[in-house]
CSV table of C-alpha atoms and ligand atoms in Angstrom, one decimal:
chain,number,residue,atom,x,y,z
A,8,MET,CA,16.3,8.2,-43.6
A,9,ASN,CA,13.8,11.1,-44.5
A,10,ILE,CA,12.1,13.2,-42.0
A,11,ARG,CA,9.1,11.0,-41.6
A,12,GLN,CA,11.1,8.0,-41.4
A,13,LYS,CA,13.3,9.6,-38.6
A,14,LEU,CA,10.4,10.6,-36.8
A,15,SER,CA,8.6,7.3,-36.6
A,16,PHE,CA,12.1,5.5,-35.8
A,17,SER,CA,12.3,8.0,-32.9
A,18,LEU,CA,8.9,7.3,-31.7
A,19,LEU,CA,9.6,3.5,-31.8
A,20,LEU,CA,12.6,4.1,-29.9
A,21,LEU,CA,10.8,6.1,-27.2
A,22,PHE,CA,8.0,3.4,-27.0
A,23,GLY,CA,10.6,0.9,-26.6
A,24,LEU,CA,11.8,2.7,-23.9
A,25,ILE,CA,8.7,3.3,-22.0
A,26,LEU,CA,8.1,-0.7,-22.1
A,27,SER,CA,11.2,-1.7,-21.0
A,28,SER,CA,11.8,1.0,-18.1
A,29,PRO,CA,11.4,-0.7,-14.8
A,30,ARG,CA,8.5,0.6,-12.6
A,31,GLU,CA,9.5,1.1,-9.0
A,32,ALA,CA,7.1,-1.0,-6.7
A,33,GLN,CA,4.5,1.1,-5.6
A,34,ALA,CA,3.1,-1.0,-3.0
A,35,TRP,CA,-0.4,-2.5,-3.3
A,36,GLY,CA,-0.6,-1.0,-6.9
A,37,GLN,CA,-3.7,1.3,-7.3
A,38,THR,CA,-6.2,-1.2,-7.0
A,39,GLY,CA,-5.1,-2.5,-3.7
A,40,HIS,CA,-4.7,1.0,-2.2
A,41,ARG,CA,-8.2,2.2,-3.3
A,42,VAL,CA,-10.1,-1.1,-1.9
A,43,VAL,CA,-8.5,0.1,1.5
A,44,GLY,CA,-9.7,3.6,0.9
A,45,TYR,CA,-13.1,2.3,0.0
A,46,ILE,CA,-13.5,-0.2,2.9
A,47,ALA,CA,-12.1,2.6,5.3
A,48,GLN,CA,-14.9,5.0,4.1
A,49,SER,CA,-17.8,2.5,4.8
A,50,PHE,CA,-16.7,1.9,8.6
A,51,LEU,CA,-16.4,5.8,9.1
A,52,ASN,CA,-18.6,7.2,11.7
A,53,LYS,CA,-20.9,10.0,10.8
A,54,LYS,CA,-18.9,12.9,12.4
A,55,ALA,CA,-15.2,11.6,10.5
A,56,LYS,CA,-17.3,11.3,7.5
A,57,LYS,CA,-18.6,15.0,7.6
A,58,HIS,CA,-15.3,16.4,8.3
A,59,LEU,CA,-13.4,14.2,5.7
A,60,GLN,CA,-15.7,15.3,3.2
A,61,LYS,CA,-15.6,18.9,3.9
A,62,LEU,CA,-11.9,18.6,3.3
A,63,LEU,CA,-11.2,16.2,0.6
A,64,LYS,CA,-14.1,17.9,-1.4
A,65,THR,CA,-14.4,15.9,-4.5
A,66,GLU,CA,-12.5,13.2,-3.4
A,67,ASP,CA,-13.1,10.3,-0.9
A,68,LEU,CA,-10.4,7.8,1.0
A,69,ALA,CA,-10.5,5.4,-2.0
A,70,LEU,CA,-9.5,8.1,-4.7
A,71,CYS,CA,-7.0,10.0,-2.4
A,72,SER,CA,-5.1,6.7,-1.7
A,73,THR,CA,-2.7,6.9,-4.4
A,74,TRP,CA,-1.4,10.4,-3.9
A,75,MET,CA,1.6,9.7,-1.8
A,76,ASP,CA,2.7,7.5,-5.2
A,77,GLU,CA,1.7,10.3,-7.4
A,78,ILE,CA,4.0,12.6,-5.5
A,79,ARG,CA,7.3,10.5,-6.0
A,80,SER,CA,7.9,12.6,-9.2
A,81,ASP,CA,7.8,15.7,-7.4
A,82,LYS,CA,11.2,16.9,-5.8
A,83,ARG,CA,9.3,18.6,-3.1
A,84,TYR,CA,8.3,15.2,-1.8
A,85,ASP,CA,11.7,13.7,-2.3
A,86,HIS,CA,12.0,13.5,1.8
A,87,THR,CA,8.8,11.3,1.9
A,88,HIS,CA,10.6,8.4,-0.3
A,89,ASP,CA,11.5,6.3,2.6
A,90,TRP,CA,8.1,6.3,4.5
A,91,HIS,CA,6.2,3.8,2.7
A,92,TRP,CA,8.3,1.0,4.2
A,93,VAL,CA,10.1,-0.3,7.5
A,94,THR,CA,13.0,-2.8,7.9
A,95,ILE,CA,12.7,-5.2,11.1
A,96,PRO,CA,14.9,-8.2,10.5
A,97,ASP,CA,13.7,-11.5,11.9
A,98,SER,CA,13.2,-11.8,15.6
A,99,VAL,CA,13.7,-8.5,16.2
A,100,ARG,CA,11.6,-5.8,17.7
A,101,TYR,CA,10.8,-2.6,16.3
A,102,GLU,CA,12.0,-0.9,19.3
A,103,ASP,CA,15.2,-2.7,19.1
A,104,ALA,CA,15.6,-2.7,15.0
A,105,GLU,CA,18.1,0.2,13.8
A,106,LYS,CA,15.8,3.3,12.4
A,107,ASN,CA,15.8,5.0,9.1
A,108,PRO,CA,16.8,8.5,9.8
A,109,ASN,CA,14.4,9.7,6.9
A,110,GLY,CA,11.6,8.0,8.8
A,111,ASP,CA,9.6,4.8,8.2
A,112,VAL,CA,5.9,3.7,7.9
A,113,ILE,CA,5.7,2.9,11.6
A,114,GLU,CA,7.2,5.9,12.6
A,115,ARG,CA,5.3,8.3,10.2
A,116,ILE,CA,1.9,7.0,11.0
A,117,GLU,CA,2.3,7.2,14.6
A,118,PHE,CA,3.6,10.9,13.9
A,119,ILE,CA,0.5,11.7,11.7
A,120,VAL,CA,-2.1,10.2,14.0
A,121,SER,CA,-0.8,12.2,17.1
A,122,THR,CA,-0.4,15.4,14.8
A,123,LEU,CA,-3.8,15.3,13.6
A,124,LYS,CA,-5.2,14.7,16.8
A,125,SER,CA,-3.4,18.1,18.2
A,126,GLY,CA,-5.5,20.0,15.6
A,127,THR,CA,-2.6,22.2,14.9
A,128,LEU,CA,-2.4,22.1,11.3
A,129,SER,CA,-3.4,24.6,8.6
A,130,GLU,CA,-6.1,22.9,6.3
A,131,GLU,CA,-3.7,22.3,3.6
A,132,GLN,CA,-1.4,20.6,5.8
A,133,GLU,CA,-4.3,18.6,7.2
A,134,ILE,CA,-5.4,17.3,3.8
A,135,GLU,CA,-1.9,16.2,2.8
A,136,TYR,CA,-1.6,14.4,6.2
A,137,ILE,CA,-5.0,12.8,5.7
A,138,LYS,CA,-4.0,11.6,2.1
A,139,MET,CA,-0.4,10.3,3.7
A,140,LEU,CA,-2.4,8.5,6.3
A,141,VAL,CA,-4.4,6.5,4.1
A,142,HIS,CA,-1.9,5.4,1.8
A,143,LEU,CA,0.6,4.7,4.6
A,144,VAL,CA,-1.7,2.2,6.6
A,145,GLY,CA,-2.3,0.7,3.5
A,146,ASP,CA,1.3,0.0,3.0
A,147,LEU,CA,1.7,-1.3,6.3
A,148,HIS,CA,-0.7,-4.3,5.6
A,149,GLN,CA,1.4,-5.3,2.4
A,150,PRO,CA,3.5,-8.0,4.1
A,151,LEU,CA,6.5,-7.0,2.2
A,152,HIS,CA,6.7,-3.5,3.0
A,153,VAL,CA,7.8,-4.6,6.4
A,154,GLY,CA,11.3,-5.8,5.2
A,155,THR,CA,13.8,-8.2,6.3
A,156,GLY,CA,16.7,-5.6,5.4
A,157,LYS,CA,18.2,-8.6,3.1
A,158,ASP,CA,16.4,-8.1,-0.4
A,159,ARG,CA,14.8,-4.4,-0.6
A,160,GLY,CA,11.1,-6.0,0.5
A,161,GLY,CA,11.1,-8.8,-1.9
A,162,ASN,CA,12.2,-6.5,-4.8
A,163,ASP,CA,15.5,-8.4,-5.3
A,164,VAL,CA,13.7,-12.0,-5.2
A,165,LYS,CA,13.1,-12.2,-9.2
A,166,LEU,CA,10.6,-14.7,-10.5
A,167,LYS,CA,8.5,-15.6,-13.2
A,168,TRP,CA,4.9,-14.9,-12.7
A,169,MET,CA,2.5,-16.4,-14.9
A,170,ARG,CA,5.7,-17.0,-17.0
A,171,ARG,CA,6.3,-13.1,-17.1
A,172,SER,CA,9.4,-11.6,-15.4
A,173,SER,CA,8.3,-10.2,-12.0
A,174,ASN,CA,9.7,-10.0,-8.3
A,175,LEU,CA,8.1,-11.1,-5.3
A,176,HIS,CA,7.3,-7.6,-3.9
A,177,ARG,CA,5.3,-6.8,-7.2
A,178,VAL,CA,3.6,-10.1,-6.8
A,179,TRP,CA,2.1,-8.9,-3.5
A,180,ASP,CA,1.8,-5.3,-4.7
A,181,SER,CA,-0.4,-5.9,-7.8
A,182,GLU,CA,0.2,-9.2,-9.6
A,183,MET,CA,-2.1,-11.4,-7.6
A,184,ILE,CA,-4.8,-8.5,-7.3
A,185,ASP,CA,-4.8,-7.7,-11.0
A,186,ASP,CA,-4.9,-11.6,-11.8
A,187,LYS,CA,-8.5,-11.2,-10.3
A,188,GLN,CA,-9.4,-8.6,-12.8
A,189,LEU,CA,-12.1,-6.9,-10.6
A,190,SER,CA,-12.3,-3.1,-10.2
A,191,TYR,CA,-11.5,-1.6,-6.9
A,192,THR,CA,-15.0,-1.4,-5.8
A,193,GLU,CA,-16.0,-4.8,-7.0
A,194,LEU,CA,-12.8,-6.2,-5.1
A,195,ALA,CA,-13.7,-4.3,-2.1
A,196,HIS,CA,-17.7,-5.1,-2.2
A,197,ALA,CA,-16.7,-8.7,-2.1
A,198,LEU,CA,-14.5,-8.5,0.8
A,199,LEU,CA,-17.1,-6.5,2.5
A,200,LEU,CA,-19.5,-9.5,2.5
A,201,LYS,CA,-17.1,-11.2,4.3
A,202,VAL,CA,-16.8,-9.2,7.3
A,203,ASN,CA,-18.1,-10.4,10.6
A,204,LYS,CA,-18.4,-8.0,14.2
A,205,ALA,CA,-16.3,-10.4,16.0
A,206,GLN,CA,-13.6,-10.4,13.7
A,207,VAL,CA,-13.4,-6.7,13.5
A,208,GLU,CA,-13.3,-6.5,17.1
A,209,LYS,CA,-10.5,-8.8,17.3
A,210,TRP,CA,-8.6,-6.7,14.4
A,211,LEU,CA,-9.1,-3.4,16.3
A,212,GLN,CA,-7.0,-4.6,19.0
A,213,GLY,CA,-3.1,-3.9,19.4
A,214,ASP,CA,-1.6,-0.8,17.8
A,215,VAL,CA,0.6,0.2,14.7
A,216,ARG,CA,3.5,-1.8,15.7
A,217,SER,CA,1.5,-4.9,16.4
A,218,TRP,CA,-0.4,-4.6,13.1
A,219,ALA,CA,3.5,-4.5,11.7
A,220,MET,CA,4.5,-7.8,13.6
A,221,GLU,CA,1.4,-9.6,11.9
A,222,CYS,CA,3.4,-8.9,8.5
A,223,ILE,CA,6.5,-10.6,10.0
A,224,ALA,CA,4.8,-13.4,11.0
A,225,LEU,CA,3.6,-13.9,7.5
A,226,ARG,CA,7.2,-14.3,6.5
A,227,SER,CA,7.4,-17.8,6.0
A,228,GLN,CA,4.4,-17.9,4.1
A,229,VAL,CA,5.0,-15.1,1.6
A,230,TYR,CA,8.8,-16.2,1.2
A,231,ASP,CA,7.3,-20.1,0.1
A,232,ILE,CA,7.6,-19.5,-3.8
A,233,GLY,CA,8.7,-23.0,-4.9
A,234,ASN,CA,10.4,-22.8,-8.1
A,235,PRO,CA,11.1,-19.1,-8.9
A,236,GLU,CA,10.5,-19.9,-12.7
A,237,GLU,CA,7.1,-21.2,-12.3
A,238,VAL,CA,5.0,-19.0,-9.6
A,239,GLY,CA,1.6,-18.4,-10.4
A,240,TYR,CA,-1.5,-20.2,-9.7
A,241,ASP,CA,-0.4,-22.4,-7.2
A,242,TYR,CA,0.9,-19.6,-5.1
A,243,LEU,CA,-2.1,-17.5,-5.9
A,244,TYR,CA,-4.3,-20.0,-4.6
A,245,ARG,CA,-2.4,-20.2,-1.3
A,246,ASN,CA,-2.0,-16.6,-0.5
A,247,TRP,CA,-5.2,-15.2,-1.9
A,248,SER,CA,-7.1,-15.2,1.4
A,249,THR,CA,-4.1,-13.6,3.2
A,250,VAL,CA,-4.2,-10.6,0.5
A,251,GLU,CA,-8.2,-10.3,1.0
A,252,ILE,CA,-7.6,-10.4,4.9
A,253,GLN,CA,-4.7,-7.9,4.8
A,254,LEU,CA,-6.8,-5.5,2.8
A,255,LEU,CA,-9.9,-5.6,4.8
A,256,LYS,CA,-7.7,-5.3,8.0
A,257,ALA,CA,-6.1,-2.3,6.8
A,258,GLY,CA,-9.2,-0.5,5.6
A,259,ILE,CA,-11.0,-1.4,8.9
A,260,ARG,CA,-7.9,0.1,11.0
A,261,LEU,CA,-7.7,3.3,8.8
A,262,ALA,CA,-11.3,3.8,9.8
A,263,TYR,CA,-11.0,3.2,13.1
A,264,LEU,CA,-7.8,5.6,13.4
A,265,LEU,CA,-9.8,8.6,11.6
A,266,ASN,CA,-12.8,7.8,13.6
A,267,GLU,CA,-10.6,8.0,16.9
A,268,ILE,CA,-9.1,11.5,15.5
A,269,TYR,CA,-12.5,12.8,14.4
A,270,GLY,CA,-15.1,11.2,16.2
B,15,LIG,ZN1,3.2,3.1,-0.7
């Protein structure tokens, strides 16, 4: 092989590697997280909106919602890896479940909310905490981020989604949402048209722990995949309204927490 051939061969190899490397599940993919942030942004009260704008400058809640996934490649943030999810086995309460010593999504949201309320953080820390809160409240509403402890939040449930290899976790993170081919603003606008006041008031009852229990209540529906070789339109049809509701709830509850902290 001459140099040119060698070069194109290694480029081909590299390209193949990129295509075949498994991407770790990121929860609600980018679109889902941005939808949650966008919805929250539209429910902020004046005071909270002003304070967040001052801190986040050129970003809003939608744009900063994926920061916690972006820092996964930064070693300084290795300690945050387990904060995206929680394990609560069937018929167990969070209080009685074995806790991950590295932290979990419930423990972190509770910690971040109370720390932000205390007002003791430097500006730099406060910005990081806000970005984490935006992301984690989203994650808490992806039903498979409250895992059974048996299958890594559905990552081990291998299946064919629209004839392509995938897994149940990824179906909920991004496959169903991406199938709609809407931008995050388009999807968020469509969801906001469905909001009614009585429902919002109902969704704001409870707390972080009861919100997690709602994910557990969805388990039988989420795991009802039928033939794993043929998961697609039928599953999407049966579950899309749940995806919509979970995204809406996450956005509205995130705004509620931020309004409570800063309002
Ligand atoms: Zn996440």
